[in-house]
CSV table of C-alpha atoms in Angstrom, one decimal:
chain,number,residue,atom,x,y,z
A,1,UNK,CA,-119.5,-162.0,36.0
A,2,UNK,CA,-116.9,-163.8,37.4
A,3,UNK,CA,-117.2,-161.8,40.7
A,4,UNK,CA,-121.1,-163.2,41.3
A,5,UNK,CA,-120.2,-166.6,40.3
A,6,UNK,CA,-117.8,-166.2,43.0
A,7,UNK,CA,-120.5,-164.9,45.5
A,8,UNK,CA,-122.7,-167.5,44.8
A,9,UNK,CA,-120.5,-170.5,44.9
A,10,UNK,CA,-119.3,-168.7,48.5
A,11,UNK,CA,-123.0,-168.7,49.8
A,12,UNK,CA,-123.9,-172.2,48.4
A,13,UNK,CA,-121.2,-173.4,50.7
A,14,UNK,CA,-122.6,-171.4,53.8
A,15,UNK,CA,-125.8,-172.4,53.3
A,16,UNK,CA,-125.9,-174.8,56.5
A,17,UNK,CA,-123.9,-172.5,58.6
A,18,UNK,CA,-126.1,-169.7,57.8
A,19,UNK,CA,-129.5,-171.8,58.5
A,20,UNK,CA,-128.2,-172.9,61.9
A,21,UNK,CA,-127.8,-169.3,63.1
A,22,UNK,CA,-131.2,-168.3,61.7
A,23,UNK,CA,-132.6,-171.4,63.8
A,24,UNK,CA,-130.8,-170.0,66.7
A,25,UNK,CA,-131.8,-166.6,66.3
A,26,UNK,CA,-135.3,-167.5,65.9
A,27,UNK,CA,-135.2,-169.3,69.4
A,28,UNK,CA,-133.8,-167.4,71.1
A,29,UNK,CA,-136.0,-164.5,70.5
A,30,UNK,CA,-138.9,-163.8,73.0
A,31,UNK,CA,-142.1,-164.4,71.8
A,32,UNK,CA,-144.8,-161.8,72.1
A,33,UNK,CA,-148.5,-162.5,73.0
A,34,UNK,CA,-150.0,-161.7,69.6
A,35,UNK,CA,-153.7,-161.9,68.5
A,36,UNK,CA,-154.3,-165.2,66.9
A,37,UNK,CA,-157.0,-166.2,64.4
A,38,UNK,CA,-158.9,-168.1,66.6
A,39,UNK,CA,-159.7,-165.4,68.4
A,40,UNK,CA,-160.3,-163.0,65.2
A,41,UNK,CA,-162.6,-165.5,64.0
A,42,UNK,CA,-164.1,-166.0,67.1
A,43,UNK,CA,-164.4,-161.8,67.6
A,44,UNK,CA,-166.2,-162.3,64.0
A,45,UNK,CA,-168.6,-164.7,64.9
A,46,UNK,CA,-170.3,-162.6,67.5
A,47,UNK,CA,-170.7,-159.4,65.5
A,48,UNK,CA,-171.2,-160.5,61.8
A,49,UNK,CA,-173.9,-158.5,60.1
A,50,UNK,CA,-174.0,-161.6,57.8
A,51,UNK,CA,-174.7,-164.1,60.4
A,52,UNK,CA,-176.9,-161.9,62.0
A,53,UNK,CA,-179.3,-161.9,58.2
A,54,UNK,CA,-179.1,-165.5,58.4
A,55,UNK,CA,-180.1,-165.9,62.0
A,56,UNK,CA,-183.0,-163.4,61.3
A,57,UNK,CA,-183.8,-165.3,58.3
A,58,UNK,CA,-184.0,-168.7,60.3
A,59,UNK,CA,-186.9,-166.8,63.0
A,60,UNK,CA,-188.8,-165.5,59.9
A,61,UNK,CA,-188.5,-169.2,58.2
A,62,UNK,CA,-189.6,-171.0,61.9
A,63,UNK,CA,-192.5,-168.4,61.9
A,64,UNK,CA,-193.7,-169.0,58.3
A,65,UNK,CA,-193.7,-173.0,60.0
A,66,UNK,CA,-195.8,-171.9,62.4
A,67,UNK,CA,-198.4,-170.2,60.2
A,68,UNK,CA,-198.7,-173.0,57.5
A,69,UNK,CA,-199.8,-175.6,60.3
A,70,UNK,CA,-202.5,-173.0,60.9
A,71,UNK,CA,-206.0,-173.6,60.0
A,72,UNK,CA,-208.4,-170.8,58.0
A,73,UNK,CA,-210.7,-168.7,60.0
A,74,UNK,CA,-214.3,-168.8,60.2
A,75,UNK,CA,-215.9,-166.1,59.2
A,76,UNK,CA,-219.3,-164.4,60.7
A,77,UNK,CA,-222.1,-163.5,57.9
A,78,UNK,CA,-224.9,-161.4,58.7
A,79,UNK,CA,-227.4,-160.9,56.2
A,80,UNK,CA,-231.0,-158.5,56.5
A,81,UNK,CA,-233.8,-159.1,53.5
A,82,UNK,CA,-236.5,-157.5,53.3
A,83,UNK,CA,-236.3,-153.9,53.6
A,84,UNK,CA,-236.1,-151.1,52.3
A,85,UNK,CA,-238.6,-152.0,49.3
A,86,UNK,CA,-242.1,-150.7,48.7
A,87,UNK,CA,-245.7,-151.6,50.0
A,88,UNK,CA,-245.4,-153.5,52.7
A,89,UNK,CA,-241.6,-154.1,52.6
A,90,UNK,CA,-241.0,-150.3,52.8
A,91,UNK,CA,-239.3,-150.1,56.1
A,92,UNK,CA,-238.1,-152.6,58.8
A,93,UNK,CA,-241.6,-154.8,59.5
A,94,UNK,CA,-240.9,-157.2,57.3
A,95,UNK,CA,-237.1,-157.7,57.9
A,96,UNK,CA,-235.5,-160.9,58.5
A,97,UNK,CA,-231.9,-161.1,59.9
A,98,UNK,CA,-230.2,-164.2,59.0
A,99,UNK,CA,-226.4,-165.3,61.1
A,100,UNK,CA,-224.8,-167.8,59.5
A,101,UNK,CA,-220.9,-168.8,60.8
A,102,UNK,CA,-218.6,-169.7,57.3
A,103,UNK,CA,-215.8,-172.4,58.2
A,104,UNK,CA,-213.7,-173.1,55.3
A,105,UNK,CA,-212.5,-177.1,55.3
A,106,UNK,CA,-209.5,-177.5,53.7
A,107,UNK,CA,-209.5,-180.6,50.8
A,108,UNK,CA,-206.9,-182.4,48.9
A,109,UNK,CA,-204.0,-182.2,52.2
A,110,UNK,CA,-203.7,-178.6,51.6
A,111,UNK,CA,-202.0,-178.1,54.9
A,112,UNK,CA,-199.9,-180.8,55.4
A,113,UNK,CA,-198.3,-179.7,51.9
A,114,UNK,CA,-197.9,-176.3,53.0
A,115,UNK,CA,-196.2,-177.3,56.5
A,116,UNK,CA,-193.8,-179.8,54.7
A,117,UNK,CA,-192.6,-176.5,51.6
A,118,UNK,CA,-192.5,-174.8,55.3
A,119,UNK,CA,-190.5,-177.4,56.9
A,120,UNK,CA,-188.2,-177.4,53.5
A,121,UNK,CA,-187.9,-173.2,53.9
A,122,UNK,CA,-187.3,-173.6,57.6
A,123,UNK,CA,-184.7,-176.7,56.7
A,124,UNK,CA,-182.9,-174.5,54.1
A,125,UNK,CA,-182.5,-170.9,56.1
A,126,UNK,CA,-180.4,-173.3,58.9
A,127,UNK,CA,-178.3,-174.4,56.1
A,128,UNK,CA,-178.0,-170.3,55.1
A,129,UNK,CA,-177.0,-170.0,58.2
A,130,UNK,CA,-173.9,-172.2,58.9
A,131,UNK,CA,-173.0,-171.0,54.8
A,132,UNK,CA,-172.7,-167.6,56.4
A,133,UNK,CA,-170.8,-168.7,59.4
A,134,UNK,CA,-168.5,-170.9,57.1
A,135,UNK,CA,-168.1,-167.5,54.6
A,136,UNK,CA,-167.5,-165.4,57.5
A,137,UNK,CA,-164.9,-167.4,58.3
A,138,UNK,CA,-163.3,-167.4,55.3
A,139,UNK,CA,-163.3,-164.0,54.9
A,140,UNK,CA,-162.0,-163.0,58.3
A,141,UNK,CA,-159.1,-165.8,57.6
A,142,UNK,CA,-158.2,-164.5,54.2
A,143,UNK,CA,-157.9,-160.7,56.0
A,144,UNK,CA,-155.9,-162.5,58.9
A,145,UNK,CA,-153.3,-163.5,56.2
A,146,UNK,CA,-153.3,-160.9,54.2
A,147,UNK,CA,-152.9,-158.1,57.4
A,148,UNK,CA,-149.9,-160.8,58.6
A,149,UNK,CA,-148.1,-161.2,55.2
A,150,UNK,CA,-148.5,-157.4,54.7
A,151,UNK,CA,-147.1,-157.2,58.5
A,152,UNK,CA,-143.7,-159.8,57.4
A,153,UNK,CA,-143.6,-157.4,53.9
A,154,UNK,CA,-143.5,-154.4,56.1
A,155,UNK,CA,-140.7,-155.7,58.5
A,156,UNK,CA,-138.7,-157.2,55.2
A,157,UNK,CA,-139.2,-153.4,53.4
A,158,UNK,CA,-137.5,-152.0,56.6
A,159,UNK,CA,-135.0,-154.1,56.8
A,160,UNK,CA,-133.9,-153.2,53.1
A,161,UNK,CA,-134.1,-149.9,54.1
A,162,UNK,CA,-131.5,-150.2,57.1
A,163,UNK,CA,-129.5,-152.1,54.0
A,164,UNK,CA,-129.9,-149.6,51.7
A,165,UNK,CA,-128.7,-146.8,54.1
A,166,UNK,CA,-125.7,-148.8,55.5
A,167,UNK,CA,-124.5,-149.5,51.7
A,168,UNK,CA,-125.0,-145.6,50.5
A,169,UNK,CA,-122.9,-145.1,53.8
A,170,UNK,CA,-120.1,-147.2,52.5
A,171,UNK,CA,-120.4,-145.9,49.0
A,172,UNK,CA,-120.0,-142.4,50.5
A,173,UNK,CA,-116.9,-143.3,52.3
A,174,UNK,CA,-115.8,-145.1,49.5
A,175,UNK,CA,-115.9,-141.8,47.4
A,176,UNK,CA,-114.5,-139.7,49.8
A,177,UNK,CA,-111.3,-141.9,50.0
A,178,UNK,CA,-110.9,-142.0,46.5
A,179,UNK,CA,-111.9,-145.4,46.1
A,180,UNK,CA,-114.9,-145.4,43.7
A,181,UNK,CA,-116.4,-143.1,41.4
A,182,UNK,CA,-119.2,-140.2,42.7
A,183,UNK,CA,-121.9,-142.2,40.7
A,184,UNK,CA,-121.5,-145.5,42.6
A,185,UNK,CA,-122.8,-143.0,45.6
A,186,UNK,CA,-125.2,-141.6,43.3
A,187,UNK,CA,-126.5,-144.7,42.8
A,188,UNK,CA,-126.9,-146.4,46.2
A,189,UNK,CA,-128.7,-142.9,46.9
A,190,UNK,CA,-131.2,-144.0,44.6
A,191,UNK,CA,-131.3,-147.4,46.1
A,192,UNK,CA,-131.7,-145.6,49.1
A,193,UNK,CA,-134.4,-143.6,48.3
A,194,UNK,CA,-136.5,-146.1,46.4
A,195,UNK,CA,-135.9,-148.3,49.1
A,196,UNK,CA,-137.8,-145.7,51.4
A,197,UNK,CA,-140.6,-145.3,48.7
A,198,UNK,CA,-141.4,-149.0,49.4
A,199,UNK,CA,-140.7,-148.9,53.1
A,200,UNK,CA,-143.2,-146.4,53.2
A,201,UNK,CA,-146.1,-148.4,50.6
A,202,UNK,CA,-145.9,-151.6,52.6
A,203,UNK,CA,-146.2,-149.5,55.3
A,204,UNK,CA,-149.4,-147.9,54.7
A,205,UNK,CA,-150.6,-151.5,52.6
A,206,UNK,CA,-150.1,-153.1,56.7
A,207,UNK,CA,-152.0,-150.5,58.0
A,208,UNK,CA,-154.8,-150.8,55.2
A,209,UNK,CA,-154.7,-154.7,55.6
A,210,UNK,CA,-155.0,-154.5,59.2
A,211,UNK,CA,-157.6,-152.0,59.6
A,212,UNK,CA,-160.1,-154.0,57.1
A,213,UNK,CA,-159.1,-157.1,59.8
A,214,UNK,CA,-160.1,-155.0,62.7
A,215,UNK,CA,-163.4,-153.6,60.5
A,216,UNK,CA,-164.5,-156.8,59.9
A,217,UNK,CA,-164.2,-158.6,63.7
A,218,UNK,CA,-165.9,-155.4,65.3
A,219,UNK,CA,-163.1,-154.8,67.9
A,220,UNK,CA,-159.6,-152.8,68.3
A,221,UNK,CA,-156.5,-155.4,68.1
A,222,UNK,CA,-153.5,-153.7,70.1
A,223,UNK,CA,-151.8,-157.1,70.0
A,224,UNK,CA,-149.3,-157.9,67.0
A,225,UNK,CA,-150.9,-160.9,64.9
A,226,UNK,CA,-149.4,-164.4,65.0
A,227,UNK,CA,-146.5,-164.2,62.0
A,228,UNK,CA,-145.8,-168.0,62.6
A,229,UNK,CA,-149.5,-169.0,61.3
A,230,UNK,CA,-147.6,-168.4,57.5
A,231,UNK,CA,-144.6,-170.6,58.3
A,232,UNK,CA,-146.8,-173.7,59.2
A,233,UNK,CA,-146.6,-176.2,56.8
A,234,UNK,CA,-147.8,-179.5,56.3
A,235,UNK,CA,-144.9,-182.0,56.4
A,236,UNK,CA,-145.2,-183.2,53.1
A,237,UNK,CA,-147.0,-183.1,49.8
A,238,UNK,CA,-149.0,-186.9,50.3
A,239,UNK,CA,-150.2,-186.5,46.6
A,240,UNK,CA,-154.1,-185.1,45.8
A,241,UNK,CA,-157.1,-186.6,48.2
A,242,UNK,CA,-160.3,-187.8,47.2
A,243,UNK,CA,-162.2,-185.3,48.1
A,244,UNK,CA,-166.0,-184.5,46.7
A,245,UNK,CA,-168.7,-182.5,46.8
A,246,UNK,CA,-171.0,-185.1,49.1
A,247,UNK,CA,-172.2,-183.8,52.5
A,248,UNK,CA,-170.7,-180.2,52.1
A,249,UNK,CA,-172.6,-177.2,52.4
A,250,UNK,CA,-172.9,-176.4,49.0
A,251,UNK,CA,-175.1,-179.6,48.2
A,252,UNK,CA,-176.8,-179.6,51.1
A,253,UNK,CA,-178.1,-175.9,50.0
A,254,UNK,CA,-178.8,-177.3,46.9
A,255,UNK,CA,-180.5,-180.7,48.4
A,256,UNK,CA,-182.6,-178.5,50.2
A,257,UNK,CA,-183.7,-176.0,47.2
A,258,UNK,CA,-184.6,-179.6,45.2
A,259,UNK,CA,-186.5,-180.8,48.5
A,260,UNK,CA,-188.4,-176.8,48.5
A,261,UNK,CA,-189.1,-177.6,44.7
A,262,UNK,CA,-190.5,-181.2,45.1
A,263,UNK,CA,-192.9,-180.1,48.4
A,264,UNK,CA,-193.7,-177.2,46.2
A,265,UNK,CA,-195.1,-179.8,43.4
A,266,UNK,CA,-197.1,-181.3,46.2
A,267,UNK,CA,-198.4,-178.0,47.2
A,268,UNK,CA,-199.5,-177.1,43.7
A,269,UNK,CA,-200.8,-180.4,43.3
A,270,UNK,CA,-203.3,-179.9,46.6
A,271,UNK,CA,-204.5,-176.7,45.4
A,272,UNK,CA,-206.5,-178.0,42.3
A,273,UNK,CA,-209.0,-179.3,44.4
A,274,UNK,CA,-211.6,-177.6,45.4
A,275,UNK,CA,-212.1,-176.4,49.3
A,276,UNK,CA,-215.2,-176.7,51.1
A,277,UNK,CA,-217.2,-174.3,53.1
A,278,UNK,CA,-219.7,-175.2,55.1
A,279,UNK,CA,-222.1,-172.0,57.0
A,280,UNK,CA,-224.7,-173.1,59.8
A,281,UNK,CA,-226.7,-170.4,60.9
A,282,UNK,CA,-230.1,-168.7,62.2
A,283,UNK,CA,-232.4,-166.6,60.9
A,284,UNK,CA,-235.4,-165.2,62.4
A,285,UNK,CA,-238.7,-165.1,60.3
A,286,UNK,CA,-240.5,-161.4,61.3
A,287,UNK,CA,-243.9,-162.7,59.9
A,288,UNK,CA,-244.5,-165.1,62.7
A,289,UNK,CA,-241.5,-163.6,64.9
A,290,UNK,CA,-239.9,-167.6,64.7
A,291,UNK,CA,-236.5,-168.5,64.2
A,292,UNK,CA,-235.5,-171.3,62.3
A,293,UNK,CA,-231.9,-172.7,61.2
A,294,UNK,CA,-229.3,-172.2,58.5
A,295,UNK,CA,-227.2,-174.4,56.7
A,296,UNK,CA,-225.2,-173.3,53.5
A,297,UNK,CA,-222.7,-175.4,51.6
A,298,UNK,CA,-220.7,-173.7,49.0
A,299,UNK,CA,-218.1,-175.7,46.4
A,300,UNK,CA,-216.0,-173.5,43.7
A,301,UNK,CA,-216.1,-174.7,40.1
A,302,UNK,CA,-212.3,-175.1,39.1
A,303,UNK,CA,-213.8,-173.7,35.4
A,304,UNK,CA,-211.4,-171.2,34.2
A,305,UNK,CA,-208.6,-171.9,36.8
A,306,UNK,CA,-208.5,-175.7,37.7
A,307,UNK,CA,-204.4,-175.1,38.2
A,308,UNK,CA,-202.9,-177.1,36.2
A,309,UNK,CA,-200.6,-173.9,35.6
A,310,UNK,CA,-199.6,-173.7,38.6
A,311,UNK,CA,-198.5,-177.4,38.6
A,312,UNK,CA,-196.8,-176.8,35.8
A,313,UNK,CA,-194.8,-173.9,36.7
A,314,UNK,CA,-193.4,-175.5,40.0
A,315,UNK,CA,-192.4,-178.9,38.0
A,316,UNK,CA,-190.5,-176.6,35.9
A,317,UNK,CA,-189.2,-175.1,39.0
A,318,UNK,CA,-188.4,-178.5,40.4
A,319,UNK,CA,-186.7,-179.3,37.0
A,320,UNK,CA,-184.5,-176.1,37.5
A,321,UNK,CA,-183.0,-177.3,40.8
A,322,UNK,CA,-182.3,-180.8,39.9
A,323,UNK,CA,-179.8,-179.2,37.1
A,324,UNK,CA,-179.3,-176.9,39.3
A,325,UNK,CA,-177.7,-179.6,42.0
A,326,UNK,CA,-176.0,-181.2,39.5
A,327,UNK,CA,-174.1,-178.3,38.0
A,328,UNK,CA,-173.4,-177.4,41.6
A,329,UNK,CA,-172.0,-180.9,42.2
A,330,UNK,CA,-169.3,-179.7,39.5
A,331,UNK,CA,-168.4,-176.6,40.4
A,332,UNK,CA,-167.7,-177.6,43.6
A,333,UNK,CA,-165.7,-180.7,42.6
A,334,UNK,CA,-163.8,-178.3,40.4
A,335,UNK,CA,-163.2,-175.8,43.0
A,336,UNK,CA,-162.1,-178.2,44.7
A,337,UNK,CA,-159.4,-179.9,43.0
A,338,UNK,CA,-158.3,-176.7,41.9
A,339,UNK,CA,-158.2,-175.2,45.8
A,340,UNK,CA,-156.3,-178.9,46.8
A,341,UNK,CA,-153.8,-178.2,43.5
A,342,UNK,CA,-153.4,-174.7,44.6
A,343,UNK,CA,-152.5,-175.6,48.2
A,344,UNK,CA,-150.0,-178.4,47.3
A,345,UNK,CA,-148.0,-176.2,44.7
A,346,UNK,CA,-147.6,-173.4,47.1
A,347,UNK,CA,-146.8,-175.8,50.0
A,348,UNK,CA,-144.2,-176.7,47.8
A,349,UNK,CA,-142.9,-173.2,46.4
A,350,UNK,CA,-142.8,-171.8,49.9
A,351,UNK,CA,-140.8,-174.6,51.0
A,352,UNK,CA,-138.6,-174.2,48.9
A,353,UNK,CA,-138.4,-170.7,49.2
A,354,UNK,CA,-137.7,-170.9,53.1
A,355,UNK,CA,-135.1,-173.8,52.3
A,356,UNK,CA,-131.5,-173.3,50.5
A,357,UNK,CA,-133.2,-171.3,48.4
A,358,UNK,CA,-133.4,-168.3,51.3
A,359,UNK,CA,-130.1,-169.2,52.8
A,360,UNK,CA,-128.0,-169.0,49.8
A,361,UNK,CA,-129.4,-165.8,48.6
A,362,UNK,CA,-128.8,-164.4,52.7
A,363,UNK,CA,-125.7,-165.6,52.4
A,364,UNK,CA,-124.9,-164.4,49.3
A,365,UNK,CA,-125.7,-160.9,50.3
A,366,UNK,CA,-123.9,-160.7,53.4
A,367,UNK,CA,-121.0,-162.0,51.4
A,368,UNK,CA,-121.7,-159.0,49.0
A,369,UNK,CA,-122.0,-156.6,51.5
A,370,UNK,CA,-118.4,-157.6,53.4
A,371,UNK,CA,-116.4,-157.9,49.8
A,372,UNK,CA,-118.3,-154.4,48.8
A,373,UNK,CA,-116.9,-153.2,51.9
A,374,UNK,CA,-113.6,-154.5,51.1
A,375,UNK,CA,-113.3,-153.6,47.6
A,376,UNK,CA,-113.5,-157.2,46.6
A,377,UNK,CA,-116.5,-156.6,44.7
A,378,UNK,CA,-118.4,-154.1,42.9
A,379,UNK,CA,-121.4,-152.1,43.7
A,380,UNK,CA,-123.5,-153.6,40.5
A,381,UNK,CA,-122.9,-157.6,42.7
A,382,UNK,CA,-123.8,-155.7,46.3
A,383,UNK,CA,-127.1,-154.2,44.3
A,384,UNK,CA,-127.8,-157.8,42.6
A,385,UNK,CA,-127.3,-160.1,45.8
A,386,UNK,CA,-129.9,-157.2,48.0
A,387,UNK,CA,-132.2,-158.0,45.3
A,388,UNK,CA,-132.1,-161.3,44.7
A,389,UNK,CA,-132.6,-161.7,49.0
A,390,UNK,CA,-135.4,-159.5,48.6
A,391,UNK,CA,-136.8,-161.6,46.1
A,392,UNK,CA,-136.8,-164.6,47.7
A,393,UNK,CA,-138.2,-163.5,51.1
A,394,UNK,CA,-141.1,-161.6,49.1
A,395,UNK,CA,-141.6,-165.0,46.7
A,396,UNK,CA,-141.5,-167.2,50.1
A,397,UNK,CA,-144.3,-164.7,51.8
A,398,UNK,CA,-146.0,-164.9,48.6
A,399,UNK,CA,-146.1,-168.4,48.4
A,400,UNK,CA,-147.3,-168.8,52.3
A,401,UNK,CA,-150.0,-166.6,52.0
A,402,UNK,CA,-151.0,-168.4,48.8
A,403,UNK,CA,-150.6,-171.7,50.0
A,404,UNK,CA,-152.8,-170.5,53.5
A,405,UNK,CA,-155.2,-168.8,51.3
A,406,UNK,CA,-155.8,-172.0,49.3
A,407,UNK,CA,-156.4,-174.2,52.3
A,408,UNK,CA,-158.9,-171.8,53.6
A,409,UNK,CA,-161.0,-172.2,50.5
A,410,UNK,CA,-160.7,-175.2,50.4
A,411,UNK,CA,-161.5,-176.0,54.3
A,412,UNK,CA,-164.4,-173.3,53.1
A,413,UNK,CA,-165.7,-175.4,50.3
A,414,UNK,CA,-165.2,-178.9,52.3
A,415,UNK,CA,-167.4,-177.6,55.4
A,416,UNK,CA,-169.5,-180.5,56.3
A,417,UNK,CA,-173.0,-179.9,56.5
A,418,UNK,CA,-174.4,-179.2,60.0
A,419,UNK,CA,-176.5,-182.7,61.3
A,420,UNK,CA,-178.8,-181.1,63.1
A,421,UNK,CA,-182.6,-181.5,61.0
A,422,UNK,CA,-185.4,-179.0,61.4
């Protein structure tokens, strides 16, 4: 015990020195072009089969606008009387051929009410639209970050592995001198080993993570993806926003289905009265071989159906989506808060993961690893301080990717509204 108090108390005090030659190793490095999520998200945006249903949704909702402003056909009635009786009615002689032209006149602002639930239909498949961009987005961040944390997980697993096989080295040459018992090398074998078990799972998790990236943008990436998107922070935790549901997509959708209800009301509302149809014609007399005009008028009798069903079924319908807005308004506001929660705490967690936290427990192993070396210190304190670093870096990846993850929910659920009005 006395041994890791010792290690620690060594890498607490090296915690600057070790931080300043990570900093210096870090720039120093070259950087490599990698794929960044702009351009994954921008790679989505042309080949998404979602946005391609909502664009195909917002032609079939601009047609359906064109066909409400339509008015009804006429339609052509021809009518023969007179035939095919008996006497003098027996054959054609006696015929008379009447052409009468039927035009339908629309009453009670039917069309007008069925352009404006049009206009609402037309209104609402734009708002499906950008709500499929915005989830497309979402989507193709969350893989981004996933693909790069499994990436960092993958280069951390091989780096234990190099660790593991440099301390079963020293616990086989510590054997062979006489210096430590057979099992200490039996056990770093095992470290060894399971260390190349996980090498190989993050390995193949990388692989999986970046082939569903590559799936979902439609296009090969060669490049490696942009690591540093997980170390970039805000600043500082500036306490929770005020942030609400008002002018985000979510309740514009749902404005939209209230404003489809209430023009449907109007709609149902138009329908109970009666349409007219008016039919001028000619018909030719074959008794005196004249012709003389037509003129029908015809009126339904609202006496079984005079709609008040129907009115009644869309102000239950307009009924559903006003509780239907305002039980979106709270689950948004509560997805909300929770997202902005989520993002602060992991902001937090991974900064102070990356921070003395990650440099003691570095420094602590490489103090492990030289007194191991040594004989200063045991094989148990080498095998505690790799774990413990490993840890750390897997809770600080952890945390990023949380904390990114958070942020792009709640950038998802915050999406303003597009201004644009049908």
């Amino acid at each position: 015990m006395h041994k890791i108090i010792a290690v620690l108390w060594a890498a607490t005090s090296c915690v600057a020195m070790a931080q300043a030659q990570t900093d210096v190793a870090s720039t120093s490095a070259p950087a490599a072009i990698a794929f960044t999520l702009e351009q994954a998200l921008s790679a989505a945006g042309a080949s998404a089969p979602a946005a391609d249903a909502a664009q195909a949704g917002v032609a079939a909702a601009q047609a359906a606008r064109t066909v409400a402003g339509l008015r009804p056909n006429p339609t052509i009635q021809t009518e023969l009387e007179n035939v095919g009786g008996s006497g003098a009615y027996n054959g054609f002689d006696q015929a008379e051929i009447t052409v009468g032209l039927s035009i339908p006149i629309e009453l009670g602002g039917k069309r007008p009410a069925r352009v404006a639930v049009a206009d609402a239909q037309a209104h609402r498949a734009l708002l499906g639209a950008a709500i499929a961009q915005a989830d497309v987005r979402l989507q193709v961040t969350l893989l981004y970050i996933e693909a790069v944390a499994a990436q960092r997980r993958g280069t951390i697993a091989a780096d234990q592995l190099r660790i593991a096989g440099n301390a079963y080295d020293a616990a086989a040459l510590r054997v062979r001198a006489g210096r430590a018992s057979p099992i200490e090398e039996q056990r770093a074998d095992v470290a060894r080993l399971n260390a190349h078990a996980n090498a190989d799972r993050t390995l193949r998790l990388a692989m999986a993570a970046r082939t569903n990236l590559v799936r979902r943008i439609g296009q090969p990436v060669d490049a490696p993806l942009d690591e540093g998107l997980l170390d970039r922070l805000p600043v500082a935790v500036q306490g929770p926003q005020q942030l609400d549901s008002r002018g985000t997509l979510a309740m514009a959708a749902a404005d939209a289905d209230l404003s489809t209800a209430d023009a449907g009301v109007r709609l149902a509302r138009s329908q109970r009265v009666p349409d007219l149809t008016v039919g001028p014609g000619v018909r030719r007399l074959s008794a005196t071989n004249d012709v003389a005009a037509v003129f029908s008028v015809s009126l339904p009798i609202p006496l079984f159906n005079a709609g008040r069903a129907g009115v009644a079924q869309v102000r239950a319908q307009q009924q559903m989506a006003q509780a239907q807005k305002r039980m979106t308004a709270l689950d948004v506001e509560q997805a909300i808060t929770d997202a902005q929660a989520e993002a602060d705490i992991t902001a937090t967690l991974a900064r102070n993961a990356q921070g003395p936290a990650m440099a003691a427990a570095q420094e602590a192993a490489r103090i492990a690893r030289i007194g191991y070396r040594e004989g200063k210190f045991g094989q148990l304190d080498l095998l505690d301080a790799e774990r413990t670093l490993a840890d750390t870096r897997l809770a600080a990846i952890d945390a990023l990717a949380a904390h990114h993850n958070a942020q792009a929910r709640l950038e998802r659920l915050t999406a303003p509204a597009p201004q644009e009005e049908y």
